[in-house]
Coordinates of C-alpha atoms and ligand atoms in Angstrom, one line a residue:
X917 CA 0.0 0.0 0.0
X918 CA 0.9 3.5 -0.6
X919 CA 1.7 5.8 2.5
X920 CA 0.7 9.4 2.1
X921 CA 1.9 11.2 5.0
X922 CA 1.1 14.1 7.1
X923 CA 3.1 15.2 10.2
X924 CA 1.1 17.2 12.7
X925 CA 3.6 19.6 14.9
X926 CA 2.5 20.5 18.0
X927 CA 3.5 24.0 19.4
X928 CA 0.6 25.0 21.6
X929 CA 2.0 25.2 24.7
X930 CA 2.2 28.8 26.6
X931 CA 5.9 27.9 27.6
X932 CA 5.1 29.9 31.3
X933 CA 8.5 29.0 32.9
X934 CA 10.5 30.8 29.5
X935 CA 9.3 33.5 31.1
X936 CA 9.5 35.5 28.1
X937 CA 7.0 37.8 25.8
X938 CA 8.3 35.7 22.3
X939 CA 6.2 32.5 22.0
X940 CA 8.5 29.6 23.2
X941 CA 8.8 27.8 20.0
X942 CA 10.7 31.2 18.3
X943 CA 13.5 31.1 21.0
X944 CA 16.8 30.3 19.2
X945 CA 19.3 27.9 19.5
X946 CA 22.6 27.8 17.3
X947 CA 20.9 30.7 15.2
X948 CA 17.6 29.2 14.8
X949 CA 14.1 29.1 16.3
X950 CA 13.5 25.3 18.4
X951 CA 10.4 25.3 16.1
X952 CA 12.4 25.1 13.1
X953 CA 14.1 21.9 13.7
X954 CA 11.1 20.4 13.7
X955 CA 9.6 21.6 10.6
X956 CA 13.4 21.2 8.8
X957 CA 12.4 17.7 10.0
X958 CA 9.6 17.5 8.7
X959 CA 10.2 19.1 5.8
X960 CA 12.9 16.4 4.8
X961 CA 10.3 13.5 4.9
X962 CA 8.5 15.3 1.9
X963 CA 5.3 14.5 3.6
X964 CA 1.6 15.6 1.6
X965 CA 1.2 17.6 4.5
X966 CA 2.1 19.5 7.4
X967 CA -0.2 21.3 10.2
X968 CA 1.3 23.4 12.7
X969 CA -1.0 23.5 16.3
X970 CA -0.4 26.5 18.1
X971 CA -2.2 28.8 20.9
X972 CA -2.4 32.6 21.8
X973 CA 0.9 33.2 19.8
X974 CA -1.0 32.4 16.6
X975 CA 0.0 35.8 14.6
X976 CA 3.3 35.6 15.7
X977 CA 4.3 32.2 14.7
X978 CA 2.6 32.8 11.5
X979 CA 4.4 35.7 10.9
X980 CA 7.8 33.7 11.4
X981 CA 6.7 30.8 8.7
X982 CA 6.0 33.5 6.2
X983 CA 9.6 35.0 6.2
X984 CA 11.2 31.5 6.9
X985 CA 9.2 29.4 5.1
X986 CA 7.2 31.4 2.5
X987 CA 7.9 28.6 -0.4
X988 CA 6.4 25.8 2.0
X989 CA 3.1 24.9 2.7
X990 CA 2.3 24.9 5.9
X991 CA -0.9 24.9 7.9
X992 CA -1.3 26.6 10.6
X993 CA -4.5 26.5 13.0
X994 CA -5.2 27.7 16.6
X995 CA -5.9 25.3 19.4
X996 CA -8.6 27.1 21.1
X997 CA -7.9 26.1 24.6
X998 CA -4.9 23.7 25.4
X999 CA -6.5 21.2 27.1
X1000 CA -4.4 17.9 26.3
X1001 CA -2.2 16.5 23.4
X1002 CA -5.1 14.9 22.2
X1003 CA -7.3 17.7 21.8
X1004 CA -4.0 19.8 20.0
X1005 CA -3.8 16.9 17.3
X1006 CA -8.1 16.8 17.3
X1007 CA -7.9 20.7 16.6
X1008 CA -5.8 19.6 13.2
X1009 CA -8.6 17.5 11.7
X1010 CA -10.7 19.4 9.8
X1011 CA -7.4 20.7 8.1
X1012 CA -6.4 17.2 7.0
X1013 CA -6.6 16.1 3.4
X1014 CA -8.6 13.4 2.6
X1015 CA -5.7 11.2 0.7
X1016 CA -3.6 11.1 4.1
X1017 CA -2.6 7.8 5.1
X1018 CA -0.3 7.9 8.0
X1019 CA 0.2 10.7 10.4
X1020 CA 2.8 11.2 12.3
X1021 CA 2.6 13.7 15.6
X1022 CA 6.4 15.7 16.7
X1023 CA 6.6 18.4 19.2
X1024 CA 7.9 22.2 18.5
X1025 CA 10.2 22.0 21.6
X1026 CA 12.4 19.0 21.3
X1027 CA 15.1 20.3 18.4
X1028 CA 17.6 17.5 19.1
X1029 CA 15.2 15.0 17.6
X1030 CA 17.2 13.5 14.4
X1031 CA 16.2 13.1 11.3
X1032 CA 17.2 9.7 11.3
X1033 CA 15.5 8.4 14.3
X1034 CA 12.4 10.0 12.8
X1035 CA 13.0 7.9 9.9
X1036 CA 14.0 5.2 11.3
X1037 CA 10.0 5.9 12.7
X1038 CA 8.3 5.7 10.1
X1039 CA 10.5 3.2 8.9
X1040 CA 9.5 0.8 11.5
X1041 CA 5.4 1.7 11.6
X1042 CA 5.7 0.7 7.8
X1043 CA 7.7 -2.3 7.7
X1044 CA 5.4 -3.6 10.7
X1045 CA 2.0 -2.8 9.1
X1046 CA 0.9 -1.1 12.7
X1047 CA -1.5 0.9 13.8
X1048 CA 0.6 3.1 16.2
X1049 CA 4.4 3.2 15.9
X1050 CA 5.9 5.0 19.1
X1051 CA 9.3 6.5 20.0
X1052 CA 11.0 5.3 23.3
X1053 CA 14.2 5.9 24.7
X1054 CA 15.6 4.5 28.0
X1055 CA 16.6 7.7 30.4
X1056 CA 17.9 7.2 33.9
X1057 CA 16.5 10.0 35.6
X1058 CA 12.5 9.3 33.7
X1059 CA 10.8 12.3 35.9
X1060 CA 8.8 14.3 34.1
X1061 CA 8.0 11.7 31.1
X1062 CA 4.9 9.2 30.0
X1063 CA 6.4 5.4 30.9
X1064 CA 5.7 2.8 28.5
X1065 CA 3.9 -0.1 30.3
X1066 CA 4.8 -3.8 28.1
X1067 CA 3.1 -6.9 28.9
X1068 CA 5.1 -10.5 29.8
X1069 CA 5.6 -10.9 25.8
X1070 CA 7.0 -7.3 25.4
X1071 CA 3.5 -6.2 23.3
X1072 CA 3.2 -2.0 24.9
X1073 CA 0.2 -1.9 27.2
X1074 CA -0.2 1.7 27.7
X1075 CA 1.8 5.1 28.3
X1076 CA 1.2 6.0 31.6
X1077 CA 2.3 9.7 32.5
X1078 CA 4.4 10.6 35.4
X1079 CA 2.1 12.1 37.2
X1080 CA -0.5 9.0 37.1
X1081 CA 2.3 6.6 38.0
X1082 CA 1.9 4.1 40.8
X1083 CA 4.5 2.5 43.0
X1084 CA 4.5 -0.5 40.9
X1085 CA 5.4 1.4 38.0
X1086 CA 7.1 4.0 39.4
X1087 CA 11.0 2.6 38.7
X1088 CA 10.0 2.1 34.7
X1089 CA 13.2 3.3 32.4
X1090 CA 11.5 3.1 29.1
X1091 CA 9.5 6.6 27.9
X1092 CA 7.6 8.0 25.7
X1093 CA 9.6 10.2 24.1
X1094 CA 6.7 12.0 22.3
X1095 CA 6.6 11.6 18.8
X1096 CA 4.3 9.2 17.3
X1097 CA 2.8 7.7 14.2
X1098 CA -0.2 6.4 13.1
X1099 CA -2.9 5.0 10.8
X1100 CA -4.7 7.9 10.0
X1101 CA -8.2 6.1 9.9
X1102 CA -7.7 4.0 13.2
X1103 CA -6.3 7.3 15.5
X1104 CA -9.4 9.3 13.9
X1105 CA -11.5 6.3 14.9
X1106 CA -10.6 6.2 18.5
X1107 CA -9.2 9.2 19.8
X1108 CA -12.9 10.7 20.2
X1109 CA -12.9 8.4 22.9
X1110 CA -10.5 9.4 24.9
X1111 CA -11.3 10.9 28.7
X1112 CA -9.5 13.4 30.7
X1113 CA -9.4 10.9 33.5
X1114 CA -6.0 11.6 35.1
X1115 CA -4.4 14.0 37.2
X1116 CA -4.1 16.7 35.0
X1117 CA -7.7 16.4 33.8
X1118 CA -6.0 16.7 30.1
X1119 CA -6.8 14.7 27.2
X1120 CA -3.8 12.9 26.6
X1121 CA -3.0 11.4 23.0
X1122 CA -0.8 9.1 25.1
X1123 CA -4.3 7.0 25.9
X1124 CA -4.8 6.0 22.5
X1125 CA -2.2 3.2 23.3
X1126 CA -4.1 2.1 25.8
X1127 CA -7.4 2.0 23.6
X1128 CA -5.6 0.4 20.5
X1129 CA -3.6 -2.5 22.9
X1130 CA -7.2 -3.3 24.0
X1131 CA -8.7 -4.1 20.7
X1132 CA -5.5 -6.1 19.8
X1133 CA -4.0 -3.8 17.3
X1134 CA -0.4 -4.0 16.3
X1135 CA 1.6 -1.2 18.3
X1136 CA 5.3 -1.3 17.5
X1137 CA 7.9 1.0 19.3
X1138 CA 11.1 2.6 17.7
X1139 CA 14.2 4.0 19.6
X1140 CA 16.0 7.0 19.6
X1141 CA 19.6 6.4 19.0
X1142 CA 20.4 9.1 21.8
X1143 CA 18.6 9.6 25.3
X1144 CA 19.3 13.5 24.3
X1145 CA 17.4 13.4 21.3
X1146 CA 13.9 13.4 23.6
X1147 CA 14.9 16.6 25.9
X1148 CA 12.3 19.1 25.1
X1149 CA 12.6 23.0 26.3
X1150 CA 10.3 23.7 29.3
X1151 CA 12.7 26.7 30.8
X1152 CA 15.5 29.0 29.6
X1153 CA 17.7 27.3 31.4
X1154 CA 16.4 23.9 29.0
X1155 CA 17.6 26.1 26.2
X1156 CA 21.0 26.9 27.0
X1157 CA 21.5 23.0 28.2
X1158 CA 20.4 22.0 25.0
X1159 CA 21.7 24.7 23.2
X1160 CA 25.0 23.5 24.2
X1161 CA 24.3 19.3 23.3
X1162 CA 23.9 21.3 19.4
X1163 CA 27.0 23.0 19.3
X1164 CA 28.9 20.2 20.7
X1165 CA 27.5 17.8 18.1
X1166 CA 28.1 20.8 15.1
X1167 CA 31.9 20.2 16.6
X1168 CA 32.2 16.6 16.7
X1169 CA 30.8 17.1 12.9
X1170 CA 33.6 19.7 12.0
X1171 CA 36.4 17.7 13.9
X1172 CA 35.4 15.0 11.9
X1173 CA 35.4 16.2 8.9
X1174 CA 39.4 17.2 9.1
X1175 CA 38.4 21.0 10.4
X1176 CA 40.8 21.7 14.2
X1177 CA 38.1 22.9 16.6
X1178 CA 41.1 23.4 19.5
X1179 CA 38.7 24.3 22.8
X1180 CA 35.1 22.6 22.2
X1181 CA 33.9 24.2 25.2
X1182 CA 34.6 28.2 24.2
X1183 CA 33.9 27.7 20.7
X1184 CA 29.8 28.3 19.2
X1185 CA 29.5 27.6 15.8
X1186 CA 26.2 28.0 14.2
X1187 CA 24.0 25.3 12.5
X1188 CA 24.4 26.3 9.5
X1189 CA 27.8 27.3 9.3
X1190 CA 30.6 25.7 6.0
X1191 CA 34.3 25.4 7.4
X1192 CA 36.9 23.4 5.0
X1193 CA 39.3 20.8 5.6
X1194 CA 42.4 22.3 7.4
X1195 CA 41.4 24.9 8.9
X1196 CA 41.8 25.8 13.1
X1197 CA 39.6 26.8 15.1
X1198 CA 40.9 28.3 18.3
X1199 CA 39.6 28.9 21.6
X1200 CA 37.3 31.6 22.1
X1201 CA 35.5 31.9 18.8
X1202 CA 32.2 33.0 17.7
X1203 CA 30.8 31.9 14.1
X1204 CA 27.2 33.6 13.4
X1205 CA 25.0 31.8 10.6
X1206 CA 25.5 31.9 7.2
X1207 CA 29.2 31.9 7.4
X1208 CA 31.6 30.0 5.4
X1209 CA 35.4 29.6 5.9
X1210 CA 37.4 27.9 3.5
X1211 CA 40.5 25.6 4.0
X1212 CA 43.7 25.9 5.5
X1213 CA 42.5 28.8 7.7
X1214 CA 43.4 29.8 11.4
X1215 CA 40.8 31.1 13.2
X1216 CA 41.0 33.2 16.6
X1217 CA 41.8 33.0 19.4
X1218 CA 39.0 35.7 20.6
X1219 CA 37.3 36.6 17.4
X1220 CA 33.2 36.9 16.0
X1221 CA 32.7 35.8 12.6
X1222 CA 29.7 37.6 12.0
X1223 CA 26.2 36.5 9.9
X1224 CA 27.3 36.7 6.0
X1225 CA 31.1 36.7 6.0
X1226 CA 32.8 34.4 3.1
X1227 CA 36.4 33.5 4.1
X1228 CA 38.9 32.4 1.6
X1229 CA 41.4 29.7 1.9
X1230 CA 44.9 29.8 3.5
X1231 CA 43.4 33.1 5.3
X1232 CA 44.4 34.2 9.2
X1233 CA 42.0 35.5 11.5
X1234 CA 43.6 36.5 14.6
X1235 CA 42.6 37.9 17.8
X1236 CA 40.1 40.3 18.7
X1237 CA 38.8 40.6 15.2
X1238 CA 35.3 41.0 14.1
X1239 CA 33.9 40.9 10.8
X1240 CA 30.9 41.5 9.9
X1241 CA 29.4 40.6 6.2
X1242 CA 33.1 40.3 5.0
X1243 CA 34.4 38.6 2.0
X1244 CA 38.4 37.7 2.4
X1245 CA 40.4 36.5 -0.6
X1246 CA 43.0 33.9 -0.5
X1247 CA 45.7 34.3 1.6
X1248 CA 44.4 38.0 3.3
X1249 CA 46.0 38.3 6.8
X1250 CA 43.6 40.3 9.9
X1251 CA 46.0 39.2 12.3
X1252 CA 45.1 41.6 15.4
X1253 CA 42.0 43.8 16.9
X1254 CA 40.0 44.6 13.8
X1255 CA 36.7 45.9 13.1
X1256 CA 35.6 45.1 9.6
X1257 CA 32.3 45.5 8.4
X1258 CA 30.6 45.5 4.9
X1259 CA 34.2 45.0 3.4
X1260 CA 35.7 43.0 0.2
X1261 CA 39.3 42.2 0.6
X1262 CA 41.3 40.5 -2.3
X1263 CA 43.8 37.8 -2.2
X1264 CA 46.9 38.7 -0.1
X1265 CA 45.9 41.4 1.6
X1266 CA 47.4 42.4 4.9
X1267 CA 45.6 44.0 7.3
X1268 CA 47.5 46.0 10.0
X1269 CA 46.6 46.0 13.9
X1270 CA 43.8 48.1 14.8
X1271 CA 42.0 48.9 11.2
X1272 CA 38.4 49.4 11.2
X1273 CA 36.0 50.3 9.0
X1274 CA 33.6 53.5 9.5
X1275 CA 30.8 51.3 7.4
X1276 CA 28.1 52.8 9.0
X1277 CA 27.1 57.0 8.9
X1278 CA 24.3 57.1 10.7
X1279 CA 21.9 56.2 8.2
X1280 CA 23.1 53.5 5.6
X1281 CA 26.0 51.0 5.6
X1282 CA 28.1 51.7 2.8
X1283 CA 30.8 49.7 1.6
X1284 CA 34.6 49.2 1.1
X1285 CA 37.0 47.3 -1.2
X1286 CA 40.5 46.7 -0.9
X1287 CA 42.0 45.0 -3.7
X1288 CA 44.6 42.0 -3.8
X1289 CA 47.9 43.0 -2.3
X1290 CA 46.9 46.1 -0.4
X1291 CA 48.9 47.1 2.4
X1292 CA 46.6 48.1 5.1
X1293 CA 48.7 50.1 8.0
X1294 CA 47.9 49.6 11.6
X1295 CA 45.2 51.8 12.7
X1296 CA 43.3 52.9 9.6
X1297 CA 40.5 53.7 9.1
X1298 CA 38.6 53.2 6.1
X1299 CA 35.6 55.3 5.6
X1300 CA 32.9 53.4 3.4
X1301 CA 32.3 53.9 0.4
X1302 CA 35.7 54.0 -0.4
X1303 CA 38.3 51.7 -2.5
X1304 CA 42.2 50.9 -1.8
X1305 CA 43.8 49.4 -5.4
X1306 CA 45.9 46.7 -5.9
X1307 CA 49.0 46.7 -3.7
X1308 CA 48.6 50.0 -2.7
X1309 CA 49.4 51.0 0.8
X1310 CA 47.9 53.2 3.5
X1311 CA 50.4 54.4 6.2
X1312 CA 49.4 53.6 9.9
X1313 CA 47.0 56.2 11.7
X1314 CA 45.8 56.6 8.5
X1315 CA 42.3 58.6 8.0
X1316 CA 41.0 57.1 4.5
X1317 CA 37.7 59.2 3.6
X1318 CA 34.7 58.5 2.0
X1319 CA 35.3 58.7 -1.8
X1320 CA 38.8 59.6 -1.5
X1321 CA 39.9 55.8 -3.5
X1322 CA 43.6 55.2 -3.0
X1323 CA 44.7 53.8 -7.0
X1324 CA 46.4 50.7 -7.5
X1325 CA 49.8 50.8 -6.1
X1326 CA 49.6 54.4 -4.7
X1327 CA 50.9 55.1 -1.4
X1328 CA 48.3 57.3 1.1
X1329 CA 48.6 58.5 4.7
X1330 CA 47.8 61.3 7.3
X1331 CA 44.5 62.5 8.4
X1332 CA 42.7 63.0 6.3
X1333 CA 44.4 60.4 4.0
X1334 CA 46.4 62.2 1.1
X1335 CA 48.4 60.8 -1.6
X1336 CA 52.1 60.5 -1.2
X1337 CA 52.5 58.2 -4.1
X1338 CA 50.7 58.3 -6.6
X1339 CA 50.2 54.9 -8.2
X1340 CA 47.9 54.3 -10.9
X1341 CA 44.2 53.1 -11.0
X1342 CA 43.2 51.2 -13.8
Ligands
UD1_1537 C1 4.3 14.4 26.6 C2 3.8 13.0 26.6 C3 4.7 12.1 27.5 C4 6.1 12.1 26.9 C5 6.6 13.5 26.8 C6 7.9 13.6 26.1 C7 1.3 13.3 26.5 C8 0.1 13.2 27.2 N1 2.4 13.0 27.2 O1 4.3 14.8 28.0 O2 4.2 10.7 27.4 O3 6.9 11.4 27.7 O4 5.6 14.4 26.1 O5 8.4 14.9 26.1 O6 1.3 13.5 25.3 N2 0.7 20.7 23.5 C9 -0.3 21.3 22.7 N3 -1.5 21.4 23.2 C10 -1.9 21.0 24.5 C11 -0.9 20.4 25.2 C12 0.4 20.2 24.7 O7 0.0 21.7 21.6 O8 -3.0 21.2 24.9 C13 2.0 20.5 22.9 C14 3.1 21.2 23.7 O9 3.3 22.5 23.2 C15 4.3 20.4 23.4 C16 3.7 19.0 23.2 O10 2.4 19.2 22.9 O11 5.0 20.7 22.3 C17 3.8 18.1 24.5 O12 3.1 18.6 25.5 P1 3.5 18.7 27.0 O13 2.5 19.3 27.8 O14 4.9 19.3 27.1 O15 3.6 17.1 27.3 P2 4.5 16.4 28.4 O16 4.0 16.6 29.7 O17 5.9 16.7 28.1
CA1538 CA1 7.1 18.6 27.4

C-alpha cells in the first residue's frame, strides 16, 4: 500500500517557565528558532502535508513561517484552549486532506530530535504494518516523562504519564519520548474516545495506546539512537542545556570532517555554518549563521565571525577581530583587533593591527574594497564607500575618507588620507 503522510507539529503550549513575551517555539538555539528543527524535519520526509497546532501566539508564529518558510506549505491552526495533546492533534482534523494515510505527531520544543531516528520511525510503523508506531528511549532519571507499560511478551500496554504513575510502575526506564505515528483512519477512529481521566484532567494522545492495545491492534515501538534526542525545552535554562548538546555535536561534525576545533567548550558555531578541511579553530571563537570559511585557515583565538562573512582559503583571523558581512580573498592576513564590516578584501591582503571600518554614517552601511595585495597600516581607518587598489598601501594612523579611493599601487597616509605616491588606477 501506498503511505501518504502528514506530520502534525504541536507548538501549543504557553511555555510559562520561559518567562519570556516571544512564543516559546521562536526562542533560538545555534541561530535558529527550536520550532524550526522540527519543521526542517519534517520538511525532509517530503510529507503531503504539514499542520502546525499552536495557541495565543497564533500571529506571531505565523508571521515567522512566512519569512522562513514562504515557499512551504504549511498549515497553521489555533488550538482554542490547550487542554491535552489529544485535543492539539483533534484541533488539526478538519485541516487534513482526505488522501492522508499515516500521520505522524512531533513536538515544537524537542530540536535534538534527528532526522534519522524520525525515519527510522516511520521506517519501523511501515515495515510492521501497525496501527501506532511510538518512539521510546531508555533515560535514567524518567521524571517528568509518560512510561511505557509492556506486557510479559513485550506487546506495549499503555503510556502512563508521570504524574499518574503508581508505585509498581514508578522505577520504569522506558518513555515516551513523544513523537508518534499512526494509521490515519484508526487514531481518527478512537481518539474521540478518549477521557481526561488523570491527574491533569488533560486529554492525553498518550491514551490512544491504551485503547488500540485493548482491541489487539499492532503497536510497535522505535528507539531513539540518543537519550538527548527526547529533551524538550520547558525553561531557559532547557535552552541553553540543549543549546549547548547542538553545538557540541556541530563540533564533533567539523572535527570529523578534518576541520581543528582546538577548545570545544569556548567555541559556538552556528548550525548552519561551512568550514573546509584544514582549517583551526581556536579557543574563544564565535561563528554567526550563514558563514563560510574555507580551508587551511586559522581562526582566533577571541574573534566573532559575523552573519554573511565568506572567508577564503589559507586566510588568518587572529585575535580580537570581528567581521561582519566580510568577504576575504585567498591568503588576506587580519592578524590583530579589527573591526571590519561590509568590506571586500582580495587575495593577499594584509591588514595592520587596529583597522576598522567606518561602514556605518548614521543612516546607511556603505561599503569598502580593498584590492589583492593592499597594504593596510595599523590603525586605519577606512571610511565606506571608499576603494584601496591593488597593492597600494595606507600608512598607519591613516584617516581614509569616504570617496577619497587610494589607486592601485599608490601610497596614502595622514588624516585625512592624502596621496604621497601616486600609483595608478586602472
Ligand atoms: C508528553 C507525553 C509524554 C512524553 C513527553 C515527552 C502526552 C500526554 N504525554 O508529555 O508521554 O513522555 O511528552 O516529552 O502526550 N501541546 C499542545 N496542546 C496541548 C498540550 C500540549 O499543543 O493542549 C504541545 C506542547 O506545546 C508540546 C507537546 O504538545 O510541544 C507536548 O506537551 P507537554 O504538555 O509538554 O507534554 P509532556 O507533559 O511533556
Ligand atoms: Ca514537554
Amino acid at each position: 500500500m501506498k503511505h501518504n503522510l502528514g506530520i502534525i507539529i504541536l507548538a501549543a503550549g504557553k511555555g510559562k517557565r520561559m518567562n519570556s513575551r516571544l512564543p516559546k517555539v521562536l526562542h533560538k538555539l545555534c541561530g535558529k528558532p527550536m520550532l524550526s528543527y522540527s519543521i526542517d524535519t519534517a520538511l525532509s520526509l517530503r510529507p503531503g502535508q504539514i499542520i502546525l497546532v499552536v495557541g495565543d501566539d497564533k500571529e506571531k508564529i505565523i508571521d515567522y513561517i512566512k519569512t522562513d518558510y514562504k515557499k512551504e506549505k504549511i498549515k497553521v491552526v489555533q488550538q482554542k484552549k490547550l487542554c491535552g495533546t489529544a485535543d492539539a492533534v483533534l484541533s488539526a482534523k478538519s485541516m487534513l486532506s482526505a488522501n492522508i494515510t499515516d500521520l505522524l505527531v512531533l513536538y515544537g520544543d524537542q530540536p535534538l530530535l534527528t532526522k534519522e531516528t524520525v525515519k527510522n520511525l516511520l521506517n519501523t510503523h511501515y515495515k510492521n504494518n501497525s496501527v501506532l508506531t511510538l518512539l521510546t528511549a531508555e533515560i535514567d532519571d524518567a521524571t517528568g516523562y509518560g512510561r511505557v507499560l509492556r506486557d510479559k511478551a513485550n506487546n506495549i500496554i499503555r503510556i502512563c504519564e508521570d504524574l499518574d504513575l503508581t508505585w509498581d510502575n514508578i522505577e520504569l526506564k522506558e518513555v515516551n519520548a513523544g513523537s508518534c505515528v499512526f494509521k490515519k483512519k484508526e487514531l481518527l477512529r478512537v481518539i474521540k474516545d478518549i477521557k481526561p481521566d488523570n491527574k491533569k484532567k488533560e486529554y492525553y494522545l498518550t491514551d490512544v495506546v491504551g485503547l488500540f492495545y485493548r482491541e489487539n491492534k499492532k503497536i510497535s515501538s522505535a528507539s531513539a539512537s540518543s537519550s538527548d534526542e527526547v529533551l524538550g525545552v520547558n525553561s531557559r535554562s532547557d535552552l541553553v542545556d540543549l543549546e549547548q548538546i547542538l553545538n557540541q555535536r556541530t563540533i564533533n561534525k567539523f572535527l570529523d570532517n578534518g576541520v581543528t576545533v582546538s577548545s570545544p567548550q569556548t567555541t559556538f558555531i552556528n548550525h548552519d555554518v561551512r568550514i573546509g578541511k584544514d582549517t583551526v579553530i581556536k579557543p574563544f571563537v564565535y561563528i554567526d549563521s550563514e558563514v563560510e570559511i574555507g580551508k587551511n585557515c586559522t581562526i582566533g583565538p577571541f574573534c566573532h565571525i559575523r552573519g554573511g562573512s565568506k572567508i577564503a582559503d589559507n586566510v588568518i583571523v587572529g585575535s580580537f577581530a570581528e567581521l561582519n558581512r566580510v568577504y576575504a580573498g585567498n591568503n588576506t592576513r587580519i592578524k590583530h583587533f579589527s573591526y571590519l564590516g561590509d568590506i571586500k578584501l582580495g587575495n593577499n591582503v594584509n591588514v595592520g593591527a587596529g583597522v576598522v571600518t567606518a561602514n556605518f554614517d548614521g543612516k546607511n552601511k556603505n561599503k569598502t574594497v580593498v584590492a589583492d595585495n593592499a597594504f593596510i597600516g595599523s590603525d586605519t581607518i577606512l571610511v565606506a564607500p571608499v576603494r584601496v587598489g591593488k597593492s597600494a598601501v595606507t600608512g598607519a594612523g591613516s584617516v581614509v575618507t569616504k570617496h577619497k579611493n587610494v589607486p592601485d599601487k599608490a601610497i596614502a597616509f595622514g588624516v585625512p588620507a592624502k596621496l604621497y605616491k601616486k600609483g595608478k588606477d586602472e
